[in-house]
Tab-separated table of C-alpha atoms and ligand atoms in Angstrom:
chain	number	residue	atom	x	y	z
I	1	MET	CA	-12.035	-24.514	30.616
I	2	ARG	CA	-14.676	-27.155	31.502
I	3	VAL	CA	-13.957	-30.684	32.330
I	4	ALA	CA	-16.714	-33.314	32.472
I	5	ILE	CA	-15.959	-36.412	34.634
I	6	ILE	CA	-17.815	-39.690	34.348
I	7	GLY	CA	-18.026	-41.058	37.868
I	8	ALA	CA	-17.745	-38.938	41.051
I	9	GLY	CA	-15.733	-41.149	43.335
I	10	GLN	CA	-12.566	-40.110	45.262
I	11	LEU	CA	-10.468	-40.189	42.037
I	12	GLY	CA	-12.845	-37.635	40.412
I	13	GLN	CA	-12.797	-35.466	43.647
I	14	MET	CA	-9.112	-35.439	43.662
I	15	LEU	CA	-9.018	-34.533	39.912
I	16	ALA	CA	-11.266	-31.574	40.674
I	17	LEU	CA	-9.220	-30.536	43.671
I	18	ALA	CA	-6.126	-30.486	41.468
I	19	GLY	CA	-7.768	-28.523	38.688
I	20	ILE	CA	-9.548	-25.848	40.524
I	21	PRO	CA	-6.344	-23.855	41.201
I	22	LEU	CA	-5.601	-24.126	37.411
I	23	GLY	CA	-8.897	-22.276	36.780
I	24	LEU	CA	-10.661	-25.324	35.541
I	25	GLN	CA	-14.374	-25.953	36.136
I	26	PHE	CA	-15.782	-29.452	36.682
I	27	ARG	CA	-19.153	-31.243	36.361
I	28	PHE	CA	-19.626	-34.935	37.243
I	29	LEU	CA	-22.061	-37.759	36.220
I	30	ASP	CA	-22.906	-40.245	38.934
I	31	ARG	CA	-25.758	-42.307	40.210
I	32	SER	CA	-25.977	-40.327	43.374
I	33	ALA	CA	-25.292	-36.766	44.426
I	34	ASP	CA	-23.870	-38.039	47.656
I	35	THR	CA	-20.482	-38.806	46.369
I	36	PRO	CA	-16.900	-37.529	46.995
I	37	GLY	CA	-16.898	-35.588	43.702
I	38	GLY	CA	-20.417	-34.127	44.433
I	39	ARG	CA	-18.907	-32.280	47.405
I	40	VAL	CA	-16.611	-30.188	45.259
I	41	ALA	CA	-18.420	-29.605	41.893
I	42	PRO	CA	-21.922	-29.812	40.430
I	43	ILE	CA	-23.202	-33.291	39.540
I	44	VAL	CA	-25.610	-34.682	37.034
I	45	VAL	CA	-27.416	-37.422	38.726
I	46	GLY	CA	-28.200	-40.480	36.512
I	47	GLU	CA	-27.099	-43.724	35.021
I	48	PHE	CA	-23.659	-43.719	33.420
I	49	GLU	CA	-24.912	-44.948	29.993
I	50	ASP	CA	-28.056	-42.824	29.926
I	51	PRO	CA	-27.695	-40.803	26.628
I	52	ALA	CA	-29.652	-37.766	27.903
I	53	LYS	CA	-27.468	-37.634	31.160
I	54	LEU	CA	-24.211	-37.985	29.056
I	55	LEU	CA	-25.291	-35.096	26.844
I	56	ALA	CA	-26.195	-33.106	29.926
I	57	LEU	CA	-22.837	-33.851	31.538
I	58	ALA	CA	-20.851	-32.915	28.298
I	59	ALA	CA	-22.881	-29.668	27.397
I	60	ASP	CA	-20.237	-26.806	27.159
I	61	ALA	CA	-17.362	-29.167	28.274
I	62	ASP	CA	-14.026	-28.983	26.564
I	63	VAL	CA	-13.202	-32.554	27.413
I	64	VAL	CA	-14.830	-35.601	28.952
I	65	THR	CA	-12.748	-37.927	31.182
I	66	PHE	CA	-13.334	-40.690	33.689
I	67	ASP	CA	-13.097	-41.571	37.336
I	68	TRP	CA	-14.585	-44.950	36.435
I	69	GLU	CA	-13.633	-46.870	33.228
I	70	ASN	CA	-16.397	-49.393	32.934
I	71	ILE	CA	-18.646	-47.418	30.439
I	72	SER	CA	-19.197	-49.025	26.971
I	73	ALA	CA	-17.745	-47.432	23.973
I	74	SER	CA	-21.288	-47.747	22.357
I	75	ALA	CA	-22.777	-45.564	25.118
I	76	LEU	CA	-20.086	-42.818	24.632
I	77	ALA	CA	-20.975	-42.819	20.884
I	78	VAL	CA	-23.891	-40.379	21.687
I	79	LEU	CA	-21.190	-37.657	22.321
I	80	GLY	CA	-20.041	-38.144	18.795
I	81	ASN	CA	-17.561	-35.440	17.692
I	82	LYS	CA	-19.218	-32.966	19.917
I	83	VAL	CA	-16.522	-33.070	22.552
I	84	ALA	CA	-12.995	-34.550	23.114
I	85	ILE	CA	-13.038	-37.791	25.067
I	86	HIS	CA	-9.797	-38.798	26.827
I	87	PRO	CA	-8.636	-41.446	27.365
I	88	SER	CA	-9.960	-43.021	24.178
I	89	PRO	CA	-12.933	-45.378	24.322
I	90	GLN	CA	-10.648	-47.963	22.700
I	91	ALA	CA	-8.284	-47.901	25.679
I	92	LEU	CA	-11.284	-48.096	28.019
I	93	ALA	CA	-12.691	-51.138	26.151
I	94	THR	CA	-9.384	-53.068	26.534
I	95	SER	CA	-8.977	-52.299	30.168
I	96	GLN	CA	-12.458	-53.543	30.778
I	97	ASP	CA	-11.659	-57.068	29.736
I	98	ARG	CA	-8.802	-59.023	31.403
I	99	LEU	CA	-8.291	-61.223	28.371
I	100	LEU	CA	-8.084	-58.324	25.855
I	101	GLU	CA	-5.594	-56.641	28.309
I	102	LYS	CA	-3.295	-59.630	28.513
I	103	GLN	CA	-3.562	-60.143	24.692
I	104	LEU	CA	-2.457	-56.494	24.177
I	105	PHE	CA	0.477	-56.961	26.572
I	106	ARG	CA	1.514	-60.009	24.583
I	107	GLN	CA	1.119	-58.225	21.275
I	108	LEU	CA	3.349	-55.398	22.588
I	109	ASN	CA	5.900	-57.843	23.887
I	110	ILE	CA	5.244	-57.064	27.491
I	111	PRO	CA	5.701	-60.293	29.614
I	112	THR	CA	2.611	-61.548	31.626
I	113	PRO	CA	1.928	-64.500	33.691
I	114	ALA	CA	0.741	-67.468	31.573
I	115	PHE	CA	-3.005	-67.205	30.881
I	116	ALA	CA	-5.787	-68.780	29.010
I	117	ALA	CA	-9.399	-67.930	28.214
I	118	VAL	CA	-11.983	-70.181	30.016
I	119	ASP	CA	-15.578	-70.467	28.819
I	120	SER	CA	-16.406	-73.895	30.049
I	121	ARG	CA	-15.608	-76.331	32.943
I	122	GLU	CA	-13.650	-78.439	30.505
I	123	GLN	CA	-11.549	-75.508	29.375
I	124	LEU	CA	-10.751	-74.747	32.988
I	125	ARG	CA	-9.590	-78.317	33.528
I	126	GLU	CA	-7.385	-77.997	30.365
I	127	ALA	CA	-6.041	-74.663	31.590
I	128	THR	CA	-5.013	-76.063	34.958
I	129	ARG	CA	-3.190	-78.866	33.066
I	130	SER	CA	-1.385	-76.598	30.508
I	131	ILE	CA	-0.616	-73.681	32.922
I	132	GLY	CA	-0.337	-75.699	36.116
I	133	LEU	CA	-1.548	-75.258	39.653
I	134	PRO	CA	-1.863	-73.138	41.700
I	135	GLY	CA	-3.543	-70.602	39.530
I	136	VAL	CA	-6.114	-67.802	39.664
I	137	LEU	CA	-9.500	-67.876	37.877
I	138	LYS	CA	-10.848	-64.393	37.287
I	139	THR	CA	-13.946	-62.947	35.598
I	140	ARG	CA	-12.924	-61.096	32.484
I	141	ARG	CA	-15.026	-58.167	33.211
I	142	LEU	CA	-16.053	-55.987	36.232
I	143	GLY	CA	-13.472	-57.531	38.683
I	144	TYR	CA	-11.750	-55.147	41.045
I	145	ASP	CA	-10.093	-55.093	44.414
I	146	GLY	CA	-9.806	-58.899	44.313
I	147	LYS	CA	-13.563	-59.323	43.471
I	148	GLY	CA	-14.436	-62.056	41.062
I	149	GLN	CA	-11.317	-64.148	41.723
I	150	PHE	CA	-10.827	-67.674	42.919
I	151	VAL	CA	-7.355	-69.167	43.714
I	152	LEU	CA	-7.192	-72.928	42.802
I	153	ARG	CA	-4.532	-74.916	44.733
I	154	SER	CA	-5.424	-78.440	43.516
I	155	GLU	CA	-7.559	-80.294	41.036
I	156	GLY	CA	-10.147	-80.612	43.644
I	157	ASP	CA	-10.774	-76.888	43.503
I	158	ILE	CA	-11.860	-76.990	39.812
I	159	GLY	CA	-15.568	-77.752	40.689
I	160	LYS	CA	-15.701	-75.150	43.482
I	161	ALA	CA	-14.057	-72.513	41.373
I	162	TRP	CA	-16.433	-73.200	38.410
I	163	LYS	CA	-19.371	-73.063	40.780
I	164	ALA	CA	-18.193	-69.786	42.240
I	165	LEU	CA	-17.488	-68.015	39.057
I	166	GLY	CA	-18.653	-70.098	36.040
I	167	ALA	CA	-21.230	-69.110	33.418
I	168	GLN	CA	-19.480	-65.949	32.446
I	169	PRO	CA	-16.260	-65.243	30.417
I	170	LEU	CA	-13.232	-66.051	32.529
I	171	ILE	CA	-9.433	-66.030	32.455
I	172	TYR	CA	-7.215	-68.494	34.177
I	173	GLU	CA	-3.667	-67.296	35.085
I	174	ALA	CA	-0.672	-68.877	36.770
I	175	PHE	CA	-0.377	-68.030	40.307
I	176	VAL	CA	2.768	-65.859	40.510
I	177	LYS	CA	5.174	-66.163	43.384
I	178	PHE	CA	6.314	-62.580	43.214
I	179	THR	CA	8.860	-60.861	45.380
I	180	ARG	CA	7.027	-57.533	45.073
I	181	GLU	CA	4.185	-55.740	43.357
I	182	VAL	CA	4.899	-52.439	41.676
I	183	SER	CA	3.022	-50.031	39.490
I	184	VAL	CA	4.168	-47.474	36.957
I	185	ILE	CA	2.142	-44.370	36.355
I	186	GLY	CA	2.672	-41.989	33.481
I	187	ALA	CA	0.917	-39.275	31.515
I	188	ARG	CA	0.860	-38.693	27.776
I	189	SER	CA	-0.536	-35.386	26.458
I	190	THR	CA	-2.589	-34.981	23.373
I	191	GLY	CA	0.530	-33.443	21.815
I	192	GLY	CA	2.469	-36.662	22.459
I	193	GLU	CA	4.588	-35.548	25.386
I	194	ILE	CA	5.200	-38.297	27.983
I	195	ALA	CA	6.095	-37.920	31.588
I	196	ILE	CA	6.593	-41.051	33.948
I	197	TYR	CA	6.684	-41.210	37.704
I	198	PRO	CA	9.187	-43.287	39.722
I	199	LEU	CA	7.783	-46.748	40.505
I	200	SER	CA	5.474	-47.334	43.316
I	201	ALA	CA	5.858	-50.535	45.463
I	202	ASN	CA	2.485	-51.797	46.529
I	203	VAL	CA	1.174	-54.249	49.322
I	204	HIS	CA	-2.281	-55.823	48.794
I	205	HIS	CA	-4.316	-57.866	51.294
I	206	ASN	CA	-7.246	-59.850	49.911
I	207	GLY	CA	-6.724	-58.179	46.573
I	208	ILE	CA	-7.138	-54.626	47.996
I	209	LEU	CA	-4.259	-52.045	48.070
I	210	ARG	CA	-3.179	-51.582	51.699
I	211	HIS	CA	-0.080	-49.313	51.372
I	212	THR	CA	2.308	-47.973	48.858
I	213	THR	CA	5.884	-46.627	49.131
I	214	ALA	CA	7.571	-44.513	46.534
I	215	PRO	CA	9.905	-43.857	44.902
I	216	TYR	CA	10.882	-47.619	44.680
I	217	SER	CA	14.341	-47.045	43.380
I	218	HIS	CA	15.524	-49.909	41.098
I	219	ARG	CA	17.194	-48.925	37.957
I	220	SER	CA	16.484	-51.952	35.775
I	221	LEU	CA	12.944	-52.387	36.830
I	222	GLN	CA	12.298	-48.640	36.281
I	223	GLN	CA	13.662	-48.899	32.801
I	224	GLN	CA	11.615	-52.014	32.058
I	225	ALA	CA	8.407	-50.366	33.335
I	226	GLN	CA	9.001	-47.168	31.285
I	227	ARG	CA	9.614	-49.104	28.193
I	228	HIS	CA	6.373	-51.140	28.676
I	229	LEU	CA	4.310	-48.096	29.586
I	230	ARG	CA	5.466	-46.073	26.539
I	231	ARG	CA	4.507	-48.936	24.226
I	232	VAL	CA	0.950	-49.019	25.665
I	233	LEU	CA	0.696	-45.169	25.600
I	234	ARG	CA	1.730	-45.046	21.972
I	235	HIS	CA	-0.421	-48.052	20.853
I	236	PHE	CA	-3.531	-46.147	21.966
I	237	ASP	CA	-2.198	-42.650	20.854
I	238	TYR	CA	-3.278	-42.148	24.523
I	239	ALA	CA	-3.971	-38.851	26.257
I	240	GLY	CA	-4.136	-38.846	30.131
I	241	VAL	CA	-2.667	-40.915	32.855
I	242	LEU	CA	-2.300	-44.537	32.601
I	243	THR	CA	-1.178	-47.121	35.204
I	244	ILE	CA	0.165	-50.596	34.777
I	245	GLU	CA	0.413	-52.985	37.738
I	246	PHE	CA	3.313	-55.590	37.635
I	247	PHE	CA	4.607	-58.545	39.612
I	248	VAL	CA	8.360	-58.640	40.135
I	249	VAL	CA	9.781	-62.065	39.643
I	250	ARG	CA	13.511	-62.654	39.596
I	251	GLY	CA	14.336	-59.121	38.541
I	252	ARG	CA	11.753	-59.063	35.709
I	253	LEU	CA	8.299	-57.457	35.456
I	254	LEU	CA	5.246	-59.523	34.574
I	255	ALA	CA	2.257	-57.262	33.711
I	256	ASN	CA	-0.925	-57.972	35.714
I	257	GLU	CA	-3.335	-55.180	34.567
I	258	LEU	CA	-3.661	-51.728	33.286
I	259	ALA	CA	-5.974	-48.857	34.409
I	260	PRO	CA	-6.670	-46.088	31.906
I	261	ARG	CA	-6.867	-43.403	34.687
I	262	VAL	CA	-5.233	-42.045	37.769
I	263	HIS	CA	-4.603	-44.864	40.361
I	264	ASN	CA	-4.706	-45.405	44.053
I	265	SER	CA	-0.986	-46.348	44.027
I	266	GLY	CA	-0.222	-42.757	42.817
I	267	HIS	CA	-2.010	-40.915	45.616
I	268	TRP	CA	1.444	-40.199	47.167
I	269	THR	CA	2.139	-37.945	44.205
I	270	ILE	CA	-0.219	-35.259	45.658
I	271	GLU	CA	2.298	-34.445	48.438
I	272	GLY	CA	5.280	-36.533	47.294
I	273	ALA	CA	5.901	-35.390	43.696
I	274	ALA	CA	6.579	-31.999	42.000
I	275	THR	CA	3.121	-32.478	40.143
I	276	SER	CA	0.474	-34.824	41.256
I	277	GLN	CA	-0.927	-37.570	38.967
I	278	PHE	CA	-4.246	-35.641	39.001
I	279	GLU	CA	-2.779	-32.491	37.787
I	280	ASN	CA	-0.824	-34.211	35.132
I	281	HIS	CA	-3.964	-36.096	33.976
I	282	LEU	CA	-5.690	-32.794	33.495
I	283	ARG	CA	-2.704	-31.168	31.762
I	284	ALA	CA	-2.410	-34.211	29.461
I	285	ILE	CA	-6.112	-34.241	28.298
I	286	LEU	CA	-6.122	-30.481	27.818
I	287	GLY	CA	-2.890	-30.546	25.699
I	288	TRP	CA	-1.080	-28.505	28.248
I	289	PRO	CA	2.715	-29.081	29.069
I	290	LEU	CA	3.161	-31.850	31.529
I	291	GLY	CA	4.548	-31.123	35.021
I	292	SER	CA	7.781	-32.676	36.510
I	293	THR	CA	7.111	-36.173	37.884
I	294	GLU	CA	10.153	-35.946	40.211
I	295	ALA	CA	9.601	-37.330	43.818
I	296	ARG	CA	9.982	-34.855	46.717
I	297	GLY	CA	11.488	-37.100	49.375
I	298	HIS	CA	10.234	-40.600	50.207
I	299	SER	CA	6.452	-41.075	50.521
I	300	GLY	CA	4.338	-43.717	52.273
I	301	MET	CA	0.647	-43.993	51.576
I	302	VAL	CA	-1.780	-45.961	53.709
I	303	ASN	CA	-5.329	-46.627	52.675
I	304	PHE	CA	-8.147	-46.499	55.280
I	305	ILE	CA	-10.394	-49.541	54.424
I	306	GLY	CA	-13.788	-50.215	56.098
I	307	THR	CA	-13.418	-47.723	58.823
I	308	MET	CA	-11.780	-44.179	59.168
I	309	PRO	CA	-9.478	-43.674	62.114
I	310	GLU	CA	-9.924	-40.730	64.402
I	311	ALA	CA	-8.429	-37.668	62.709
I	312	ALA	CA	-6.958	-35.824	65.721
I	313	PRO	CA	-4.135	-38.269	66.600
I	314	LEU	CA	-3.094	-38.430	62.868
I	315	LEU	CA	-3.189	-34.682	62.447
I	316	ARG	CA	-0.856	-34.307	65.541
I	317	GLN	CA	1.863	-36.085	63.489
I	318	PRO	CA	4.273	-33.969	61.565
I	319	ASN	CA	4.183	-34.050	57.787
I	320	LEU	CA	1.238	-36.282	57.688
I	321	HIS	CA	-1.426	-35.579	55.039
I	322	LEU	CA	-4.988	-36.892	55.811
I	323	HIS	CA	-7.605	-37.439	53.035
I	324	ASP	CA	-11.102	-38.439	54.204
I	325	TYR	CA	-13.341	-39.147	51.105
I	326	GLY	CA	-16.469	-38.505	53.225
I	327	LYS	CA	-17.916	-41.918	52.254
I	328	SER	CA	-20.069	-44.004	54.599
I	329	PRO	CA	-18.231	-46.906	56.137
I	330	ARG	CA	-18.650	-50.433	54.679
I	331	ALA	CA	-16.634	-53.572	54.837
I	332	ASN	CA	-13.628	-53.493	52.254
I	333	ARG	CA	-14.569	-49.895	51.052
I	334	LYS	CA	-11.836	-47.399	50.583
I	335	LEU	CA	-12.753	-44.401	52.818
I	336	GLY	CA	-9.567	-42.378	52.824
I	337	HIS	CA	-5.818	-42.483	52.943
I	338	CYS	CA	-2.920	-40.590	54.478
I	339	THR	CA	0.571	-39.917	53.129
I	340	VAL	CA	3.733	-39.187	54.950
I	341	VAL	CA	6.825	-37.753	53.180
I	342	GLU	CA	10.238	-38.191	54.732
I	343	ARG	CA	13.814	-37.257	53.823
I	344	SER	CA	15.007	-40.872	53.915
I	345	ALA	CA	13.447	-44.297	53.016
I	346	ALA	CA	14.493	-45.617	56.420
I	347	ARG	CA	12.557	-42.759	58.306
I	348	ARG	CA	9.540	-43.287	55.995
I	349	ASP	CA	9.583	-47.015	56.619
I	350	ALA	CA	9.731	-46.430	60.370
I	351	ARG	CA	6.697	-44.157	60.286
I	352	LEU	CA	4.739	-46.459	58.113
I	353	ARG	CA	5.303	-49.344	60.471
I	354	LYS	CA	3.835	-47.230	63.235
I	355	LEU	CA	0.912	-46.134	61.140
I	356	LEU	CA	0.099	-49.714	60.106
I	357	LYS	CA	-0.090	-50.711	63.722
M	1	AMP	P1	-6.138	-57.801	40.370
M	1	AMP	O1	-7.581	-57.537	40.529
M	1	AMP	O2	-5.814	-58.642	39.100
M	1	AMP	O3	-5.296	-56.619	40.429
M	1	AMP	O4	-5.674	-58.690	41.585
M	1	AMP	C1	-5.610	-58.083	42.974
M	1	AMP	C2	-4.352	-58.684	43.649
M	1	AMP	O5	-4.443	-60.141	43.664
M	1	AMP	C3	-3.110	-58.478	42.935
M	1	AMP	O6	-2.477	-57.201	43.232
M	1	AMP	C4	-2.231	-59.568	43.563
M	1	AMP	O7	-1.855	-59.275	44.944
M	1	AMP	C5	-3.217	-60.699	43.545
M	1	AMP	N1	-3.118	-61.516	42.209
M	1	AMP	C6	-3.809	-61.273	41.202
M	1	AMP	N2	-3.478	-62.063	40.260
M	1	AMP	C7	-2.444	-62.907	40.690
M	1	AMP	C8	-1.687	-63.963	40.110
M	1	AMP	N3	-1.892	-64.330	38.881
M	1	AMP	N4	-0.750	-64.498	40.936
M	1	AMP	C9	-0.575	-64.025	42.244
M	1	AMP	N5	-1.304	-63.064	42.824
M	1	AMP	C10	-2.335	-62.523	42.011
């Protein structure tokens, strides 16, 4: 079967690497051939929303899916009913707008930080009064890895925040004093089967994921996360992998955002789970049975951001799995990651501490 993927970044590359052993064939669409996906499968080079390129990508494909979710539903309309598209353009549209995302969580009774839409300086002032300070002002669209965000600590920051981000649709959120950040990743197949991974515990610096440990074993949080994830999956009649990121506050989950795709915090599943998130995404969108999401031991995943370390010293370490996406170095760019899998959480944590040094 043939899978067409919009976006040829590292997520696309890892999807193809998971699907090739299953006999699947892949084709990507991206602005450049020099991309991680382009190293493992043919690529249509062009703009994501160019109708001719989308048709070329989808020709003979059984399903179209995404490594990058910021494509408009109207651009995808050119594919009509010619080919299945998973996840649905509706799920994509919600995930593209932080306000729609938070409103959906609210509609589904999934707790979130307090938030308000902001379209003027006056609304920002009002939001800081009703929600309080500190708070985070975020662009509603196209923000990722901490981009398009401004933390306001006092009234004096209102002008600065407005100057930095104003004149586009924004959302103001309460600044959450969380004890931990976790994400839940799960797959739902076209037939409605659902499989959910154990929670991942995530550490971000400057809005970018630095490292993840999993499974994060906490019965009540796992149950809450599964309940929330199932609601979102069913709401969209979703097919594929979906991720929700949460803040943990006093034993409760507050939803921060959702990603309608495989996720960086699930890279540990390649070596640390019975079936990787990438394989389960493919199984889900093709209507195949889902694989077990059970963890194999205790995993730690470290992102390489801005520079790739020398490979040899890492490869000398036992049970270390190195992934180099082959991207050129740039500040704050995710270039690769490594995962260690250990028999106990204590051993995993000790190794992670050494790696992070
Ligand atoms: P985001 O792009 O919304 O995922 O934000 C990136 C990171 O910024 C999050 O993982 C948090 O570490 C931090 N962050 C975002 N929103 C908030 C918030 N409302 N309160 C506290 N920290 C936040």
